[in-house]
Coordinates of C-alpha atoms in Angstrom, one line a residue:
Chain A
M1 CA 108.2 129.4 151.4
K2 CA 105.3 131.4 152.3
T3 CA 105.8 133.7 155.3
E4 CA 103.1 133.6 158.2
N5 CA 101.4 137.2 158.3
Q6 CA 98.2 137.8 159.9
K7 CA 98.1 141.3 158.4
A8 CA 97.4 139.6 155.0
W9 CA 93.7 139.6 156.2
F10 CA 93.7 143.2 155.4
F11 CA 94.4 142.4 151.7
V12 CA 91.5 139.9 151.7
L13 CA 89.1 142.1 153.5
P14 CA 87.6 143.8 150.4
V15 CA 86.9 140.6 148.7
L16 CA 85.6 139.0 151.8
L17 CA 83.0 141.8 152.4
L18 CA 81.8 141.9 148.9
V19 CA 81.4 138.3 148.4
A20 CA 79.9 137.9 151.9
F21 CA 77.5 140.7 151.1
N22 CA 76.4 138.8 148.0
A23 CA 76.5 135.3 149.4
L24 CA 75.7 135.4 153.1
I25 CA 72.7 137.7 153.2
P26 CA 70.8 136.0 150.3
M27 CA 71.7 132.6 151.6
M28 CA 70.3 133.7 155.1
T29 CA 67.1 134.8 153.4
V30 CA 66.8 131.4 151.6
V31 CA 67.4 129.7 155.0
N32 CA 64.7 131.8 156.7
Y33 CA 62.2 131.1 154.0
S34 CA 62.8 127.4 154.0
V35 CA 61.6 127.0 157.5
Q36 CA 58.6 129.2 157.3
E37 CA 55.0 129.4 155.6
T38 CA 53.7 132.6 154.5
F39 CA 50.4 133.7 153.1
G40 CA 51.6 137.2 151.9
D41 CA 51.5 140.5 154.0
N42 CA 54.8 139.5 155.5
I43 CA 53.4 137.2 158.0
F44 CA 55.3 134.1 158.6
F45 CA 54.5 130.9 160.4
W46 CA 57.3 128.5 161.8
Q47 CA 57.2 125.5 159.5
G48 CA 60.3 123.4 160.8
L49 CA 61.7 121.0 158.3
D50 CA 58.4 120.2 156.6
W51 CA 59.4 121.7 153.3
F52 CA 62.5 119.8 153.2
Q53 CA 60.7 116.6 153.8
Q54 CA 58.1 117.4 151.3
I55 CA 60.6 118.3 148.6
L56 CA 62.8 115.2 149.3
R57 CA 59.6 113.0 149.0
S58 CA 58.1 114.7 146.0
D59 CA 58.1 112.9 142.7
R60 CA 58.5 116.1 140.7
F61 CA 61.7 116.9 142.5
H62 CA 63.0 113.3 141.9
A63 CA 62.1 113.5 138.2
A64 CA 63.8 117.0 137.8
L65 CA 67.0 115.8 139.7
G66 CA 67.0 112.6 137.3
R67 CA 66.8 114.7 134.3
Q68 CA 69.5 117.0 135.6
F69 CA 71.9 114.1 136.2
L70 CA 71.2 112.5 133.0
F71 CA 71.8 115.9 131.1
T72 CA 75.1 116.5 133.1
F73 CA 76.2 113.0 132.5
L74 CA 75.6 113.2 128.9
I75 CA 77.4 116.4 128.2
L76 CA 80.4 115.4 130.3
I77 CA 80.7 112.1 128.4
I78 CA 80.5 113.8 125.1
E79 CA 82.3 117.2 125.8
I80 CA 85.4 115.8 127.7
P81 CA 86.7 113.2 125.1
L82 CA 85.7 115.4 122.1
G83 CA 87.4 118.4 123.7
I84 CA 90.6 116.3 124.3
A85 CA 90.5 115.0 120.7
I86 CA 90.2 118.2 119.1
A87 CA 92.9 119.6 121.2
L88 CA 95.2 116.8 120.2
S89 CA 94.7 117.4 116.6
M90 CA 95.3 121.2 116.8
P91 CA 98.5 122.6 115.3
R92 CA 101.0 123.5 118.2
K93 CA 102.4 126.8 116.5
G94 CA 101.9 128.8 113.6
F95 CA 99.5 131.6 112.2
W96 CA 96.4 129.4 112.6
V97 CA 96.6 128.8 116.3
P98 CA 95.2 132.1 117.4
V99 CA 92.8 132.1 114.6
C100 CA 91.4 128.7 115.8
L101 CA 91.4 129.8 119.4
V102 CA 89.4 133.0 118.9
L103 CA 86.9 131.1 116.5
M104 CA 86.5 128.4 119.1
A105 CA 86.0 130.8 122.1
L106 CA 83.4 132.7 120.2
P107 CA 80.2 130.6 121.4
M108 CA 81.4 131.1 124.9
L109 CA 81.1 135.0 124.6
I110 CA 77.4 135.0 123.4
P111 CA 74.8 135.9 126.1
W112 CA 73.1 132.8 127.2
N113 CA 69.7 133.8 126.0
V114 CA 71.1 134.6 122.6
V115 CA 72.4 131.1 122.6
G116 CA 69.0 129.8 123.1
A117 CA 67.2 132.1 120.8
M118 CA 70.0 131.4 118.0
W119 CA 69.3 127.6 118.5
N120 CA 65.7 128.2 118.3
I121 CA 65.9 129.9 115.0
F122 CA 68.5 127.3 113.8
T123 CA 66.2 124.4 114.5
L124 CA 62.8 125.7 113.5
P125 CA 61.4 122.8 111.4
D126 CA 60.6 124.6 108.2
I127 CA 62.7 127.8 108.2
G128 CA 65.7 127.0 110.3
L129 CA 68.8 125.6 108.6
L130 CA 69.1 122.4 110.8
G131 CA 65.4 121.8 111.0
Y132 CA 64.8 122.2 107.2
F133 CA 67.9 120.0 106.5
L134 CA 66.5 117.2 108.9
N135 CA 63.0 117.4 107.8
H136 CA 63.3 118.2 104.0
V137 CA 66.6 116.8 102.9
L138 CA 67.0 113.8 105.1
G139 CA 63.3 113.3 105.6
I140 CA 63.6 112.7 109.4
N141 CA 60.4 113.9 111.1
Y142 CA 62.1 116.5 113.4
D143 CA 60.0 118.8 115.6
M144 CA 61.5 120.0 118.9
T145 CA 58.1 121.3 120.3
Q146 CA 56.3 117.8 119.9
D147 CA 59.0 115.2 120.4
P148 CA 60.8 114.9 123.8
L149 CA 63.7 113.0 122.3
A150 CA 64.2 115.6 119.6
A151 CA 64.1 118.4 122.4
W152 CA 66.9 116.3 124.3
V153 CA 69.1 115.9 121.3
T154 CA 68.7 119.6 120.7
I155 CA 69.6 120.7 124.1
I156 CA 72.5 118.4 124.3
T157 CA 73.9 119.4 120.8
M158 CA 73.4 123.0 122.0
D159 CA 75.6 122.5 125.1
V160 CA 78.2 120.7 123.2
W161 CA 78.3 123.6 120.7
H162 CA 78.4 126.1 123.5
W163 CA 80.9 124.6 125.9
T164 CA 83.2 121.9 124.2
S165 CA 85.6 124.8 123.5
L166 CA 86.3 125.2 127.1
V167 CA 87.6 121.7 127.3
V168 CA 89.6 122.2 124.1
L169 CA 91.2 125.5 125.4
L170 CA 92.0 123.9 128.7
S171 CA 93.4 120.7 127.3
Y172 CA 95.4 122.8 124.6
A173 CA 96.9 124.9 127.4
G174 CA 98.0 121.6 129.1
L175 CA 99.4 120.1 125.8
V176 CA 101.5 123.2 124.7
S177 CA 103.3 123.2 128.3
I178 CA 104.9 119.8 127.3
P179 CA 108.6 120.2 126.3
D180 CA 109.5 118.8 122.9
A181 CA 112.2 116.7 124.6
Y182 CA 109.5 114.4 125.9
Y183 CA 108.2 113.6 122.4
Q184 CA 111.7 113.1 121.1
A185 CA 112.5 110.7 124.0
A186 CA 109.2 108.9 123.2
K187 CA 110.1 108.6 119.6
I188 CA 113.5 107.2 120.5
D189 CA 111.9 104.5 122.7
G190 CA 109.6 103.6 119.8
A191 CA 106.4 104.6 121.7
S192 CA 103.2 104.3 120.0
N193 CA 100.7 107.2 119.6
W194 CA 98.5 105.6 122.3
S195 CA 101.4 105.2 124.8
V196 CA 102.4 108.9 124.1
F197 CA 98.9 109.9 124.9
R198 CA 98.6 107.6 128.0
F199 CA 102.0 108.3 129.5
I200 CA 103.0 111.8 128.4
Q201 CA 100.1 113.9 127.3
L202 CA 97.3 112.7 129.7
P203 CA 99.4 113.1 132.9
K204 CA 100.4 116.6 131.8
M205 CA 96.8 117.6 131.1
K206 CA 95.6 116.1 134.4
T207 CA 95.4 119.6 136.3
V208 CA 93.6 121.3 133.6
L209 CA 91.3 118.5 132.9
T210 CA 90.3 118.5 136.6
I211 CA 89.5 122.2 136.2
A212 CA 87.6 121.4 133.0
I213 CA 85.5 118.6 134.6
L214 CA 84.7 120.6 137.7
L215 CA 83.8 123.8 135.7
R216 CA 81.7 121.8 133.2
F217 CA 80.0 119.9 136.1
M218 CA 79.1 123.0 138.1
D219 CA 77.9 125.1 135.1
S220 CA 75.9 122.3 133.5
F221 CA 74.4 121.4 136.8
N222 CA 73.3 125.0 137.2
I223 CA 72.2 125.5 133.7
Y224 CA 69.0 127.6 133.2
T225 CA 68.8 130.2 130.5
E226 CA 69.8 128.3 127.3
P227 CA 67.3 125.4 127.7
F228 CA 64.6 127.7 129.1
V229 CA 64.8 130.0 126.0
L230 CA 65.1 127.0 123.6
T231 CA 62.5 124.7 125.0
G232 CA 60.9 126.3 128.0
G233 CA 61.2 123.0 129.7
G234 CA 58.9 121.2 127.4
P235 CA 57.4 119.4 125.6
G236 CA 55.6 118.7 128.8
N237 CA 58.2 118.5 131.4
S238 CA 60.6 116.6 129.4
T239 CA 63.4 119.1 129.5
T240 CA 62.6 120.8 132.9
L241 CA 66.0 120.7 134.5
L242 CA 66.5 121.5 138.2
S243 CA 67.0 125.3 137.8
I244 CA 64.1 125.6 135.5
D245 CA 61.9 123.8 137.9
L246 CA 63.1 125.9 140.8
V247 CA 62.3 129.2 139.0
K248 CA 58.9 127.8 138.1
I249 CA 58.1 127.1 141.7
A250 CA 59.6 130.3 143.2
L251 CA 58.7 133.0 140.7
G252 CA 55.9 131.1 138.8
Q253 CA 53.9 129.8 141.8
F254 CA 55.5 132.0 144.4
D255 CA 55.7 129.0 146.7
L256 CA 58.7 130.6 148.7
G257 CA 59.0 128.0 151.4
P258 CA 59.3 124.9 149.1
A259 CA 61.4 126.9 146.7
A260 CA 63.9 127.9 149.3
A261 CA 64.0 124.3 150.7
M262 CA 64.6 123.1 147.3
S263 CA 67.4 125.7 146.7
L264 CA 69.3 124.5 149.8
I265 CA 68.9 120.9 148.8
Y266 CA 70.1 121.8 145.2
F267 CA 73.1 123.7 146.4
A268 CA 74.0 121.0 148.8
I269 CA 74.0 118.4 146.0
T270 CA 76.1 120.6 143.8
L271 CA 78.7 121.1 146.6
L272 CA 78.7 117.6 147.5
V273 CA 79.3 116.1 143.9
S274 CA 81.8 118.9 143.2
W275 CA 83.7 117.7 146.3
L276 CA 83.4 114.1 145.3
F277 CA 85.0 114.9 141.8
Y278 CA 87.7 117.0 143.3
T279 CA 88.6 114.3 146.0
V280 CA 88.6 111.4 143.5
M281 CA 90.6 113.4 140.8
T282 CA 93.3 114.7 143.1
K283 CA 93.6 111.4 145.2
D284 CA 96.8 110.3 143.3
D285 CA 98.5 113.6 144.1
Q286 CA 98.4 112.9 147.8
N287 CA 99.8 109.3 147.6
Chain B
M1 CA 99.7 115.8 110.1
Q2 CA 97.5 117.0 107.2
K3 CA 94.9 114.5 107.8
R4 CA 94.7 115.6 111.5
T5 CA 93.9 119.2 110.9
I6 CA 90.6 118.2 109.5
V7 CA 89.2 117.5 112.9
P8 CA 89.5 121.2 114.1
I9 CA 88.2 122.4 110.7
I10 CA 85.1 120.3 110.9
Y11 CA 84.6 121.5 114.5
I12 CA 85.0 125.2 113.7
L13 CA 82.5 124.7 110.8
F14 CA 80.0 123.2 113.3
L15 CA 80.5 126.1 115.6
M16 CA 80.1 128.6 112.7
L17 CA 76.8 127.2 111.4
P18 CA 74.3 128.5 114.0
I19 CA 76.2 131.8 114.0
Y20 CA 76.0 132.0 110.3
W21 CA 72.3 131.3 110.3
L22 CA 71.8 134.1 112.9
V23 CA 73.7 136.6 110.8
A24 CA 71.8 135.5 107.6
M25 CA 68.5 135.9 109.4
S26 CA 69.3 139.4 110.5
F27 CA 69.7 140.6 106.9
K28 CA 66.4 139.1 105.8
T29 CA 62.9 140.8 106.0
T30 CA 60.4 139.2 108.3
N31 CA 58.3 138.5 105.2
E32 CA 61.1 136.5 103.7
I33 CA 61.7 134.5 107.0
L34 CA 58.1 133.5 107.4
S35 CA 57.5 132.6 103.7
G36 CA 60.0 129.8 103.6
F37 CA 63.5 128.5 103.6
S38 CA 66.3 130.3 101.8
L39 CA 70.1 129.7 102.5
F40 CA 71.1 133.3 101.7
P41 CA 69.0 136.5 102.1
Q42 CA 67.2 137.1 98.8
T43 CA 66.1 140.5 99.7
F44 CA 69.1 141.9 101.4
T45 CA 67.9 144.4 104.0
L46 CA 69.6 146.6 106.6
E47 CA 66.2 147.6 108.0
N48 CA 66.6 145.4 111.2
Y49 CA 69.8 147.1 112.1
K50 CA 68.4 150.5 111.5
T51 CA 65.6 149.8 113.9
I52 CA 68.1 149.0 116.6
F53 CA 70.2 151.9 116.0
T54 CA 67.4 154.3 116.0
D55 CA 65.1 153.1 118.7
P56 CA 66.4 154.1 122.2
T57 CA 64.8 151.1 123.9
W58 CA 67.1 148.9 121.7
Y59 CA 70.4 150.8 121.7
W60 CA 70.2 151.8 125.5
G61 CA 70.1 148.1 126.1
Y62 CA 73.6 147.8 124.8
I63 CA 74.9 150.9 126.6
N64 CA 73.4 149.4 129.8
S65 CA 75.0 146.0 129.5
I66 CA 78.3 147.4 128.5
S67 CA 78.1 150.0 131.5
Y68 CA 77.5 147.3 134.3
V69 CA 80.0 144.8 132.7
T70 CA 82.6 147.4 132.7
I71 CA 82.0 148.4 136.3
N72 CA 81.9 144.8 137.4
T73 CA 85.2 144.1 135.8
I74 CA 87.0 147.1 137.4
I75 CA 85.5 146.3 140.9
S76 CA 86.4 142.6 140.4
I77 CA 90.0 143.1 139.4
T78 CA 90.7 145.9 142.0
V79 CA 89.7 144.0 145.0
A80 CA 91.0 140.6 143.6
L81 CA 94.5 141.9 143.1
P82 CA 95.5 142.5 146.9
A83 CA 93.6 139.3 147.8
A84 CA 95.4 137.2 145.3
Y85 CA 98.7 138.7 146.4
A86 CA 97.9 137.6 150.0
F87 CA 97.0 134.3 149.1
S88 CA 100.0 133.7 146.9
R89 CA 102.6 135.2 149.4
Y90 CA 101.4 134.8 152.9
R91 CA 100.1 132.0 155.3
F92 CA 97.3 133.4 157.6
L93 CA 94.8 132.1 159.9
G94 CA 92.0 130.4 157.8
D95 CA 93.5 131.0 154.4
K96 CA 92.8 127.6 152.9
Q97 CA 89.2 127.6 154.2
L98 CA 88.6 131.1 152.9
F99 CA 89.9 130.3 149.5
F100 CA 87.7 127.2 149.3
W101 CA 84.7 129.2 150.6
L102 CA 85.3 131.6 147.8
L103 CA 85.2 129.1 145.1
T104 CA 82.1 127.5 146.5
N105 CA 80.3 130.7 145.4
R106 CA 81.1 129.7 141.9
M107 CA 79.0 126.7 142.4
A108 CA 75.8 128.3 143.5
P109 CA 73.0 128.2 141.0
A110 CA 72.0 131.6 140.1
A111 CA 68.4 130.6 140.2
V112 CA 68.8 130.0 143.9
F113 CA 69.8 133.7 144.3
A114 CA 67.4 135.4 142.0
L115 CA 64.6 136.2 144.5
P116 CA 66.9 137.1 147.5
F117 CA 69.1 139.3 145.3
F118 CA 66.0 141.2 144.4
Q119 CA 65.0 141.8 148.0
L120 CA 68.4 142.6 149.0
Y121 CA 69.2 145.2 146.4
S122 CA 65.7 146.7 146.7
A123 CA 66.4 147.0 150.5
V124 CA 69.6 148.9 149.9
E125 CA 68.0 151.0 147.2
L126 CA 70.1 150.0 144.3
F127 CA 67.5 148.1 142.4
D128 CA 67.5 149.1 138.7
T129 CA 71.1 150.6 138.7
Y130 CA 74.2 149.5 137.0
L131 CA 75.9 149.2 140.4
A132 CA 73.5 146.5 141.5
V133 CA 74.1 144.1 138.6
A134 CA 77.9 144.9 138.7
L135 CA 77.9 144.1 142.5
A136 CA 75.7 141.0 142.1
H137 CA 78.1 139.7 139.4
C138 CA 80.9 140.1 141.8
L139 CA 79.6 136.9 143.6
F140 CA 81.2 134.7 140.9
N141 CA 83.6 137.1 139.1
I142 CA 85.7 137.9 142.3
P143 CA 86.3 134.2 143.1
L144 CA 87.3 133.6 139.6
S145 CA 89.6 136.7 139.4
V146 CA 91.3 135.8 142.7
W147 CA 91.9 132.2 141.4
I148 CA 93.3 133.2 138.1
L149 CA 95.5 136.0 139.6
E150 CA 96.8 133.9 142.4
G151 CA 98.0 131.3 139.7
F152 CA 99.9 134.0 137.6
M153 CA 101.3 135.6 140.9
G154 CA 102.6 132.1 141.9
G155 CA 104.8 132.3 138.8
I156 CA 106.6 135.4 139.9
P157 CA 109.5 134.6 142.3
K158 CA 109.4 136.0 145.8
E159 CA 112.9 137.5 145.3
L160 CA 111.2 140.3 143.2
D161 CA 109.4 141.6 146.4
E162 CA 112.5 141.3 148.6
T163 CA 114.7 143.2 146.1
A164 CA 112.2 145.9 145.7
Y165 CA 112.2 146.3 149.6
V166 CA 115.9 146.4 149.7
D167 CA 116.0 149.1 147.1
G168 CA 113.6 151.2 149.4
Y169 CA 110.4 150.8 147.6
S170 CA 107.2 151.1 149.7
F171 CA 104.7 148.5 149.4
P172 CA 102.1 150.4 147.5
R173 CA 104.8 151.7 145.1
F174 CA 106.2 148.3 144.6
F175 CA 102.8 146.8 143.9
A176 CA 101.7 149.4 141.4
T177 CA 104.9 150.1 139.5
I178 CA 106.7 146.7 139.6
F179 CA 104.4 143.8 140.6
I180 CA 101.3 144.6 138.7
P181 CA 103.2 145.2 135.4
S182 CA 105.0 142.0 135.8
I183 CA 101.7 140.1 135.8
K184 CA 99.8 142.2 133.2
A185 CA 99.1 139.1 131.2
G186 CA 97.2 137.6 134.2
V187 CA 95.4 140.9 134.8
G188 CA 94.3 140.7 131.1
V189 CA 93.1 137.2 131.4
A190 CA 91.2 137.9 134.6
A191 CA 89.5 140.9 133.2
F192 CA 88.6 138.9 130.0
F193 CA 86.9 136.2 132.2
C194 CA 85.1 139.0 134.3
F195 CA 83.9 140.5 131.1
M196 CA 82.7 137.1 129.6
F197 CA 80.8 136.0 132.6
S198 CA 79.1 139.2 133.3
W199 CA 78.3 139.7 129.6
V200 CA 76.7 136.4 129.2
E201 CA 74.8 136.3 132.4
L202 CA 71.1 137.1 132.1
L203 CA 69.0 135.9 135.1
L204 CA 70.5 138.0 137.8
A205 CA 70.9 141.0 135.5
K206 CA 67.2 140.8 134.5
T207 CA 65.9 140.1 138.1
L208 CA 67.9 143.3 139.3
T209 CA 66.8 145.8 136.5
A210 CA 63.4 147.2 135.5
V211 CA 63.9 150.1 133.0
A212 CA 66.7 152.3 133.6
A213 CA 69.5 149.6 133.5
K214 CA 67.8 147.0 131.6
P215 CA 70.5 144.7 129.7
I216 CA 70.1 144.2 126.0
A217 CA 69.5 140.4 126.5
A218 CA 66.2 141.3 128.4
T219 CA 65.1 143.8 125.8
M220 CA 65.5 140.8 123.4
T221 CA 63.3 138.4 125.5
K222 CA 60.6 141.2 125.9
T223 CA 60.6 141.9 122.2
A224 CA 60.3 138.2 121.4
S225 CA 57.0 138.0 123.2
S226 CA 55.4 141.4 122.7
A227 CA 56.2 142.3 119.1
G228 CA 54.7 139.2 117.6
Y229 CA 58.0 137.4 117.1
E230 CA 60.0 139.6 114.7
L231 CA 62.7 137.1 114.0
G232 CA 64.8 139.4 111.7
L233 CA 64.9 142.0 114.4
L234 CA 65.8 139.4 117.1
A235 CA 68.5 138.1 114.9
A236 CA 70.0 141.4 114.2
A237 CA 70.0 142.3 118.1
G238 CA 71.6 138.8 118.6
T239 CA 74.2 139.4 116.1
L240 CA 75.1 142.7 117.8
T241 CA 75.7 141.0 121.1
I242 CA 78.4 138.8 119.6
I243 CA 80.6 141.8 118.6
P244 CA 81.7 143.0 122.0
G245 CA 82.9 139.6 122.9
A246 CA 84.6 139.0 119.6
I247 CA 86.6 142.3 120.1
V248 CA 87.7 141.5 123.6
I249 CA 88.8 138.0 122.7
Y250 CA 90.9 139.4 119.8
F251 CA 92.9 141.4 122.3
V252 CA 93.6 138.5 124.7
R253 CA 94.1 135.8 122.0
N254 CA 97.7 135.2 122.8
Y255 CA 97.1 134.8 126.5
I256 CA 93.9 132.7 126.5
A257 CA 95.5 129.3 126.5
K258 CA 97.9 130.3 129.1
G259 CA 95.4 132.0 131.3
F260 CA 93.3 128.8 131.3
A261 CA 96.3 126.8 132.4
M262 CA 97.5 129.0 135.2
G263 CA 94.4 128.7 137.5
R264 CA 95.0 125.7 140.0
V265 CA 92.4 123.7 141.7

């Protein structure tokens, strides 16, 4: 169907140049730092792979990586089923559809640090709506700055608030593409709601769900601004996710070598896991 | 059917609660906020908004943000259109690898690039300009635009191109007057996503600016720490950052669902 044409490269060239400028040069800088040691004044010493070994062996990195995987796992396991459930219960046509979509998409269009600040104001123990409600109406002792569990519940709730709509919109887009005839056929066959979901709706949503899971994985794994503004990584280090830790090392302590090595390991893990997700989820298509 | 609609209603209420609280805060005086809990503003004030609209460090933040977001959207869409056309119509050496490589840039944590970006854009003397932030955001917006536009272009039959050539159209004329109008929904959706991701990103925008091009979000962080935590002012500034997004989303409301579905993995 597509014709072979090497001149198509000229169409791609501007994109290639712009992205390469932004991706390759900074990446080379990172690689360069990752194998050297510096004491300032632009004097560098060859360090080999020492930084990589140091990072891979350090407890601090293991702890941040563990927290990162826990965070991503929790938000995926909440947002994906919840998003599908909401998409299933949305009306298919009518006046309310665009209203729902606009309202749902709203959280995604708020700058990330405003999201953090907003949740901070929302959860302040005595003057925030949620904080006041939990502490003074329900009588639960809730203070995010003291209790690691409360901090975790808050950042998870914030992410669910922020990004579940992405899953809803994607699933919904998959659902509205199913022709009515499929449902009529299912009705004639006397299919239960579950079978309709399992054999008609889920297969039709498969492509969009793959996109949803991949996007949610990448973005949650790279999350920085929202939890940083909300908790600053604390109390203690309990919500210090990978990006927060990385920025602490790179810009806070100015340890460029270890930070660069950590960046590369971090990027490699993101690529590897994304590739695994992608391979597993599209395996059936090839067979 | 009636019972089912309760789920989206509860969900939307959950989404609106923190937003309501932000807006309510923005109409309160700092005194009222700190003196205790009140569900509605007791002493309704527009003082916070007045400060933002009269103080240049505040309102320039908005102008700066909107400027680099607009430049980024224009650059991203302009270069992504021909590239997406190439990916959707032609086979060429390394096309699949290139497409995948483009997408991997969507996976790079912004934190990884913060420092090298600072050095790169200082070296080319673009530091603290709109163009620096706009170009830096191309890193993730161009791949996304190519991805979305390619999906929309795949839905246009190739016969359209061939008919135009038979009718004597040159390629640029065909592309500008026939092809782009027929995928304008796709262009709208791609522009929406470029706007969205450039508008909400802060880490790179903050790293690449100091004074002249500082985004509104960075002004907010600085105020939060220096002005002794003026919550009302912060809430008003936050509320105003929601408005541009809300306007943009209203324009593309009928295409959003479709736009999401068209991208392919």
